[in-house]
Each structure stands twice: as C-alpha cells, then as structure tokens.
Amino acid sequence: MTQAAFPDLRLRRTRRTGWSRAMVRETHLSPANLIWPLFVCDGAGAEEPIASLPGVSRWSADLLVERAKEAVVAGIPCLALFPYTQADRRSADGGEALNPDNLMCRATAAIKQALGDDIGILTDVALDPYTSHGQDGLIDGAGYVLNDETVEVLVGQALNQARAGADIIAPSDMMDGRVGAIRAALEAEGFGHVQIISYAAKYASAFYGPFRDAVGSRGLLKGDKKTYQMDPANSEEALREVAQDLAEGADSVMVKPGLPYLDIIRAVKDNFAVPVYAYQVSGEYAMIEAAAAAGAGDRDALVLETLLAFRRAGASGVLSYHALHAARLLGA
C-alpha cells in the first residue's frame, strides 16, 4: 500500500464533517439487514414477559401477527419463530415437533395468512423446545444424542413447518447430514422454493442461558451440548461445517453466537462468498440491557454499534432481539 506522508496525508480530513464521513463510510446498516426473533406461547391475547430478557416477551399467535405488522412497517424483512412448548406436550422423542397444529405451525400460518409475502418466516428446526430432557435430539440410555435417528425426526419437523407456510427452514441442531436430508425431502414434497439457512457454526456457548428460559428448556436440560455444538476454541472446524452444509444444499449459513465469533463470520465470508448471518444471542442482548440499566453505556448507541460490527465483519444480516428497536432508530 502506497500512501503520501504527513502532512500531505491527513486522515482526519474526511472525518471533519458529517456529510464527509457519510461519503466515505465503508459499512452500512439498514432494517433490511435485520431478522427479528420472536417467541410463541399458547392461548389468545397472551403476552408473557421473560425476566432474563428484559423487554422481550412470548406472544400468542394472534399477537404475533401484530408484531409482524410492526416489523413490516419498520422495514424488517423476516421473523424467526421459536416456541414455548408446555411441559405436558414435551416428551423424550420430541413428538410435538411433528404435530401440524403445534405452536410454531399455528403462528406461521397466522402470520402468512395475514401478511402473505410482505414478510418472511424463518422456522427453527431442532428438538430442544419439544424434548423433556432439553437436548436438541433423541438420546440413548446413556444420554448421548443420536445423530441419524434425530435427523429422521428433523426431516419430518422441517416438512411440517414448510406445509404451514415457512419460507426459510433453519436447522439449529448441529446434527451431521441434516441439511442434505432436509433439502432432499423438501424437493420431493414440492417445496423446492423453501430456503435453508443452516446454523452451520453453532458453538457450545455460555451465552444461551436467557434463550433457554424463553423456550422453557433451561431447567430440563440434562448434561450439556458439547458432543454436537462446536468447541469455542475451534475456527478451522467451522469452515469444514460450512463447507459440508453448503455442499448439502444450504442457501446460506449462520454463525452463533455473534460478537465473540466475529472472526468466524469474516473467515466464512472470505472463504465461501455466500450469504452469512450472525445471531446476536440472548446473553449478548441481556448484557447490553444490563449495561444500559446500570448507566454503563447508552442503549441506542450500544445496539447500533454492535449491529454495525456484524456487518463490518461480513454478515449479510443479523438475528437480534433488538431488531425492531434498531430498525426504528435507523428509520428515524
């Protein structure tokens, strides 16, 4: 890189005014870069605040339609849905995931009926919201999560969601081979238009605690998820995971969590040049809210700066519980 020397080169020149900073800005953030995760609960007219996620609630399907309308007005293109399954509907085999009248399917159908293609619906494919043991798949007698047997159920779950109107299937389970199996099943059933965003690099992270409260699995989880979610120490392995999922038919990939793994986002973007999404997970959201509540930082500034960091690292979009707030700030 050849550059002039000071004082011929003064890097502060272009920072002097707002219009000049705007002209040379390298990274841009807009509502179109945001996906809003929402939690579904039973009932009608129901809102259930989540204590460990201040400002976030579970919503019954009818009220989720109202949230979807707010998202459309704010310019958010897609919602990600996660169910809070009642304890009496949980089982060792996660059978409620295959119920065509489950919370996920009812909410998906309600939003699509109300708004059609005005907004996209991304549905989570994994068994942890449905199992009595809190694991993302079926387990054997020793508590080990079974890969191939789980994939069979995940295929049925994905088809169930596609029939309800899901636009994007997002396998978050981290089983080997599930993307290829789901892609083949979608094609065979006439859902070739349905996208797959694979949680390709999902780490066994300490940042998921509030999410487990939100879907009701924290107190149920037996053991940990280290035998299928990735070791936080590994980066090259993430590239192998991404390569496998793309080869099996994923349209785009996701890195989860977000800020602690910006290096992984950049590596995926540089190596594969495909759409890559980041999930700013529940623990990250909770830390921002705690910092703002303690007066340690300005909430709006913290939200926008962290979201911009994902974009700068190479993310095409970000799943964030701050999505609606951020979209409104960006549109102001």
Coordinates of C-alpha atoms in Angstrom, one line a residue:
M1 CA 0.0 0.0 0.0
T2 CA 1.5 3.3 -1.1
Q3 CA 0.4 6.5 0.6
A4 CA 1.5 10.0 1.0
A5 CA 3.2 11.1 4.2
F6 CA 2.0 13.6 6.8
P7 CA 1.2 16.5 6.3
D8 CA 0.2 15.8 2.7
L9 CA -1.9 12.9 4.1
R10 CA -4.2 13.9 6.9
L11 CA -6.6 11.0 7.6
R12 CA -8.7 13.3 9.7
R13 CA -9.7 15.5 6.7
T14 CA -12.6 13.2 5.7
R15 CA -13.8 12.9 9.3
R16 CA -14.3 16.7 9.8
T17 CA -18.0 16.9 8.9
G18 CA -21.0 14.5 9.0
W19 CA -21.5 14.7 5.2
S20 CA -17.9 13.8 4.6
R21 CA -18.0 10.9 7.0
A22 CA -21.1 9.6 5.2
M23 CA -19.4 9.8 1.8
V24 CA -16.5 7.6 2.8
R25 CA -18.4 5.2 5.1
E26 CA -17.4 1.6 4.3
T27 CA -20.2 -0.3 6.0
H28 CA -23.9 0.3 6.1
L29 CA -26.7 -0.9 8.3
S30 CA -30.4 -0.8 7.4
P31 CA -33.6 -2.5 8.6
A32 CA -33.2 -4.9 5.7
N33 CA -30.2 -6.4 7.4
L34 CA -32.2 -7.5 10.4
I35 CA -34.2 -10.6 11.4
W36 CA -36.4 -10.4 14.5
P37 CA -36.6 -13.5 16.7
L38 CA -39.9 -13.9 18.4
F39 CA -41.2 -16.4 20.9
V40 CA -44.6 -18.1 20.6
C41 CA -46.8 -19.1 23.5
D42 CA -50.2 -20.8 23.9
G43 CA -53.5 -19.0 24.2
A44 CA -55.1 -15.9 22.8
G45 CA -54.3 -12.3 23.6
A46 CA -51.4 -13.6 25.7
E47 CA -48.1 -11.8 26.5
E48 CA -45.6 -13.4 28.8
P49 CA -42.6 -11.2 29.7
I50 CA -39.3 -13.1 30.0
A51 CA -37.5 -12.0 33.2
S52 CA -33.9 -12.7 32.0
L53 CA -34.6 -10.9 28.7
P54 CA -35.9 -7.5 29.8
G55 CA -38.1 -6.0 27.1
V56 CA -38.7 -9.4 25.4
S57 CA -41.9 -11.4 25.7
R58 CA -43.6 -14.6 24.5
W59 CA -46.7 -13.8 22.4
S60 CA -49.7 -15.9 21.4
A61 CA -50.2 -16.4 17.7
D62 CA -52.8 -13.6 17.3
L63 CA -50.5 -11.1 18.9
L64 CA -47.5 -12.3 16.9
V65 CA -49.5 -11.1 13.8
E66 CA -49.5 -7.6 15.3
R67 CA -45.7 -7.8 15.9
A68 CA -45.3 -8.9 12.3
K69 CA -47.2 -5.9 11.1
E70 CA -44.9 -3.7 13.2
A71 CA -41.9 -5.4 11.6
V72 CA -43.2 -4.7 8.1
V73 CA -43.8 -1.0 8.9
A74 CA -40.2 -0.8 10.3
G75 CA -38.7 -2.4 7.2
I76 CA -37.7 -5.7 8.7
P77 CA -37.9 -8.4 6.1
C78 CA -38.0 -11.6 8.2
L79 CA -39.1 -13.0 11.5
A80 CA -37.6 -16.0 13.3
L81 CA -40.0 -18.0 15.4
F82 CA -39.3 -20.1 18.5
P83 CA -42.0 -22.0 20.5
Y84 CA -42.5 -22.2 24.3
T85 CA -43.9 -25.7 24.5
Q86 CA -45.9 -26.6 27.6
A87 CA -44.4 -29.3 29.8
D88 CA -47.3 -31.7 29.2
R89 CA -46.5 -31.6 25.4
R90 CA -42.8 -32.4 25.9
S91 CA -41.6 -35.9 25.5
A92 CA -38.4 -37.9 25.2
D93 CA -38.9 -38.2 21.5
G94 CA -40.0 -34.6 20.9
G95 CA -43.1 -35.8 19.1
E96 CA -44.8 -32.4 19.4
A97 CA -42.4 -31.1 16.7
L98 CA -44.4 -33.3 14.2
N99 CA -47.8 -32.0 15.3
P100 CA -49.2 -30.0 12.4
D101 CA -51.2 -27.9 15.0
N102 CA -48.2 -27.1 17.2
L103 CA -47.4 -23.5 18.3
M104 CA -44.8 -23.0 15.5
C105 CA -47.2 -24.1 12.8
R106 CA -50.1 -22.1 14.1
A107 CA -48.1 -19.0 14.4
T108 CA -46.5 -19.4 11.0
A109 CA -49.9 -20.0 9.3
A110 CA -51.5 -17.0 11.1
I111 CA -48.7 -14.6 10.0
K112 CA -48.7 -15.8 6.4
Q113 CA -52.5 -15.6 6.2
A114 CA -52.4 -12.0 7.4
L115 CA -49.4 -10.7 5.6
G116 CA -48.5 -13.2 2.8
D117 CA -45.2 -12.4 1.2
D118 CA -44.9 -9.0 2.9
I119 CA -42.6 -10.7 5.4
G120 CA -40.6 -13.8 5.5
I121 CA -40.9 -16.5 8.2
L122 CA -37.9 -18.4 9.4
T123 CA -38.6 -21.5 11.5
D124 CA -36.2 -23.2 13.9
V125 CA -35.6 -26.9 13.3
A126 CA -34.3 -28.7 16.4
L127 CA -35.9 -30.7 19.1
D128 CA -34.9 -28.9 22.3
P129 CA -38.2 -26.9 22.5
Y130 CA -40.1 -30.2 22.4
T131 CA -38.0 -32.7 24.4
S132 CA -38.4 -33.5 28.1
H133 CA -34.7 -33.7 28.5
G134 CA -33.8 -30.4 26.8
Q135 CA -31.4 -31.8 24.2
D136 CA -31.7 -31.0 20.5
G137 CA -32.2 -34.6 19.5
L138 CA -33.1 -38.1 20.6
I139 CA -30.9 -39.6 23.3
D140 CA -29.8 -43.2 24.1
G141 CA -29.8 -44.8 27.5
A142 CA -26.5 -43.1 28.4
G143 CA -27.9 -39.6 27.4
Y144 CA -25.8 -39.4 24.2
V145 CA -27.6 -37.5 21.4
L146 CA -28.2 -39.9 18.5
N147 CA -27.3 -38.4 15.1
D148 CA -29.0 -40.4 12.3
E149 CA -32.2 -41.1 14.3
T150 CA -32.5 -37.5 15.2
V151 CA -32.1 -36.4 11.5
E152 CA -35.1 -38.6 10.6
V153 CA -37.3 -36.6 13.1
L154 CA -35.8 -33.2 11.9
V155 CA -36.8 -34.0 8.3
G156 CA -40.4 -34.5 9.5
Q157 CA -40.3 -31.4 11.5
A158 CA -39.0 -29.4 8.5
L159 CA -41.8 -30.7 6.3
N160 CA -44.3 -29.9 9.0
Q161 CA -43.2 -26.3 9.0
A162 CA -43.0 -26.0 5.3
R163 CA -46.6 -27.2 5.0
A164 CA -47.6 -24.5 7.5
G165 CA -46.1 -21.8 5.2
A166 CA -42.4 -21.4 6.4
D167 CA -40.3 -19.5 3.9
I168 CA -37.0 -20.5 5.5
I169 CA -36.1 -23.7 7.3
A170 CA -33.2 -23.1 9.8
P171 CA -31.7 -26.3 11.3
S172 CA -30.1 -25.3 14.6
D173 CA -29.5 -28.8 15.9
M174 CA -25.9 -29.3 14.6
M175 CA -26.5 -33.0 13.6
D176 CA -24.3 -34.2 10.7
G177 CA -26.1 -34.7 7.4
R178 CA -29.3 -33.0 8.3
V179 CA -29.1 -30.3 5.7
G180 CA -28.9 -32.8 2.8
A181 CA -31.7 -34.9 4.2
I182 CA -34.0 -31.9 4.7
R183 CA -33.1 -30.5 1.2
A184 CA -34.0 -33.8 -0.4
A185 CA -37.3 -34.1 1.5
L186 CA -38.3 -30.5 0.6
E187 CA -37.6 -31.1 -3.1
A188 CA -39.5 -34.4 -3.0
E189 CA -42.5 -32.8 -1.4
G190 CA -42.7 -29.9 -3.8
F191 CA -41.1 -27.3 -1.5
G192 CA -38.1 -26.6 -3.7
H193 CA -38.7 -22.9 -3.2
V194 CA -38.2 -23.1 0.5
Q195 CA -34.8 -21.8 1.6
I196 CA -32.4 -23.4 4.1
I197 CA -30.4 -21.2 6.4
S198 CA -28.1 -23.6 8.2
Y199 CA -26.8 -22.9 11.7
A200 CA -23.5 -24.2 10.3
A201 CA -21.2 -22.9 13.0
K202 CA -23.1 -23.1 16.3
Y203 CA -20.9 -23.1 19.3
A204 CA -21.4 -24.7 22.7
S205 CA -21.6 -21.3 24.3
A206 CA -22.2 -19.8 27.8
F207 CA -24.3 -17.0 26.1
Y208 CA -27.5 -19.1 25.6
G209 CA -29.0 -19.0 29.1
P210 CA -31.8 -16.5 28.7
F211 CA -32.9 -18.2 25.5
R212 CA -33.4 -21.5 27.4
D213 CA -35.6 -19.6 29.8
A214 CA -37.6 -18.2 26.8
V215 CA -38.3 -21.7 25.4
G216 CA -38.6 -23.4 28.7
S217 CA -35.7 -25.8 28.4
R218 CA -33.1 -24.5 31.0
G219 CA -34.5 -26.4 33.9
L220 CA -35.0 -29.5 31.8
L221 CA -31.6 -29.8 30.2
K222 CA -29.7 -32.9 31.3
G223 CA -26.0 -32.7 30.7
D224 CA -24.6 -30.3 28.1
K225 CA -24.5 -30.0 24.3
K226 CA -20.8 -30.3 23.8
T227 CA -21.0 -33.5 21.8
Y228 CA -22.7 -31.8 18.9
Q229 CA -22.3 -28.0 19.2
M230 CA -18.8 -26.7 18.4
D231 CA -15.9 -26.2 20.7
P232 CA -15.4 -22.4 21.2
A233 CA -11.6 -23.0 20.7
N234 CA -12.0 -24.1 17.1
S235 CA -12.2 -22.0 13.9
E236 CA -10.9 -24.2 11.1
E237 CA -13.6 -26.7 12.1
A238 CA -16.2 -24.1 11.5
L239 CA -15.1 -23.8 7.8
R240 CA -15.5 -27.6 7.4
E241 CA -19.0 -27.4 8.9
V242 CA -19.9 -24.6 6.5
A243 CA -18.5 -26.4 3.5
Q244 CA -20.4 -29.5 4.3
D245 CA -23.7 -27.7 4.7
L246 CA -23.3 -25.7 1.5
A247 CA -22.5 -28.9 -0.3
E248 CA -25.7 -30.5 1.0
G249 CA -27.9 -27.6 -0.3
A250 CA -27.9 -24.8 2.3
D251 CA -28.7 -21.5 0.6
S252 CA -26.9 -19.5 3.4
V253 CA -25.3 -20.2 6.7
M254 CA -25.3 -18.8 10.2
V255 CA -22.7 -18.2 12.9
K256 CA -23.9 -18.4 16.5
P257 CA -23.2 -16.6 18.9
G258 CA -22.3 -13.3 17.4
L259 CA -19.8 -10.8 18.9
P260 CA -17.4 -13.4 20.4
Y261 CA -17.2 -15.0 16.9
L262 CA -16.7 -12.1 14.5
D263 CA -13.6 -13.8 13.3
I264 CA -15.6 -16.8 12.2
I265 CA -18.1 -14.6 10.3
R266 CA -15.2 -12.9 8.5
A267 CA -13.5 -16.3 7.7
V268 CA -16.7 -17.8 6.4
K269 CA -17.4 -14.7 4.2
D270 CA -13.8 -14.7 2.8
N271 CA -13.7 -18.4 2.1
F272 CA -17.1 -19.0 0.7
A273 CA -18.6 -15.7 -0.6
V274 CA -22.1 -16.8 0.4
P275 CA -24.7 -15.0 2.5
V276 CA -23.7 -15.5 6.1
Y277 CA -25.9 -14.5 9.1
A278 CA -25.0 -13.8 12.7
Y279 CA -27.2 -14.5 15.7
Q280 CA -26.8 -11.9 18.4
V281 CA -27.9 -14.3 21.0
S282 CA -29.9 -13.8 24.3
G283 CA -26.8 -13.4 26.5
E284 CA -25.5 -10.7 24.3
Y285 CA -28.8 -8.9 24.4
A286 CA -29.1 -9.2 28.1
M287 CA -25.6 -7.8 28.6
I288 CA -26.5 -4.7 26.6
E289 CA -29.6 -4.2 28.6
A290 CA -27.8 -4.7 31.9
A291 CA -25.1 -2.2 30.8
A292 CA -27.7 0.4 29.8
A293 CA -29.7 -0.1 33.0
A294 CA -26.5 0.4 35.1
G295 CA -25.7 3.6 33.3
A296 CA -22.5 2.0 31.8
G297 CA -23.4 2.9 28.2
D298 CA -26.1 4.5 26.0
R299 CA -28.5 1.8 24.9
D300 CA -29.2 3.1 21.4
A301 CA -25.5 3.6 20.7
L302 CA -24.6 0.1 22.0
V303 CA -27.3 -1.5 19.9
L304 CA -26.3 0.2 16.7
E305 CA -22.6 -0.2 17.2
T306 CA -22.8 -3.9 17.8
L307 CA -25.1 -4.5 14.9
L308 CA -22.7 -2.5 12.6
A309 CA -19.8 -4.7 13.9
F310 CA -21.6 -7.7 12.5
R311 CA -22.0 -6.1 9.1
R312 CA -18.4 -4.9 9.1
A313 CA -17.3 -8.5 9.8
G314 CA -19.1 -9.6 6.7
A315 CA -22.6 -10.6 7.9
S316 CA -25.4 -10.2 5.4
G317 CA -27.9 -10.0 8.2
V318 CA -28.3 -10.3 12.0
L319 CA -30.8 -12.0 14.1
S320 CA -31.3 -9.7 17.1
Y321 CA -33.9 -9.2 19.8
H322 CA -33.1 -5.5 19.4
A323 CA -34.2 -5.7 15.7
L324 CA -37.4 -3.7 16.0
H325 CA -35.8 -1.0 18.2
A326 CA -32.8 -0.8 15.9
A327 CA -35.0 -0.6 12.7
R328 CA -36.9 2.3 14.2
L329 CA -33.7 4.1 15.2
L330 CA -32.4 3.6 11.6
G331 CA -35.6 4.8 10.1
A332 CA -35.8 7.9 12.3

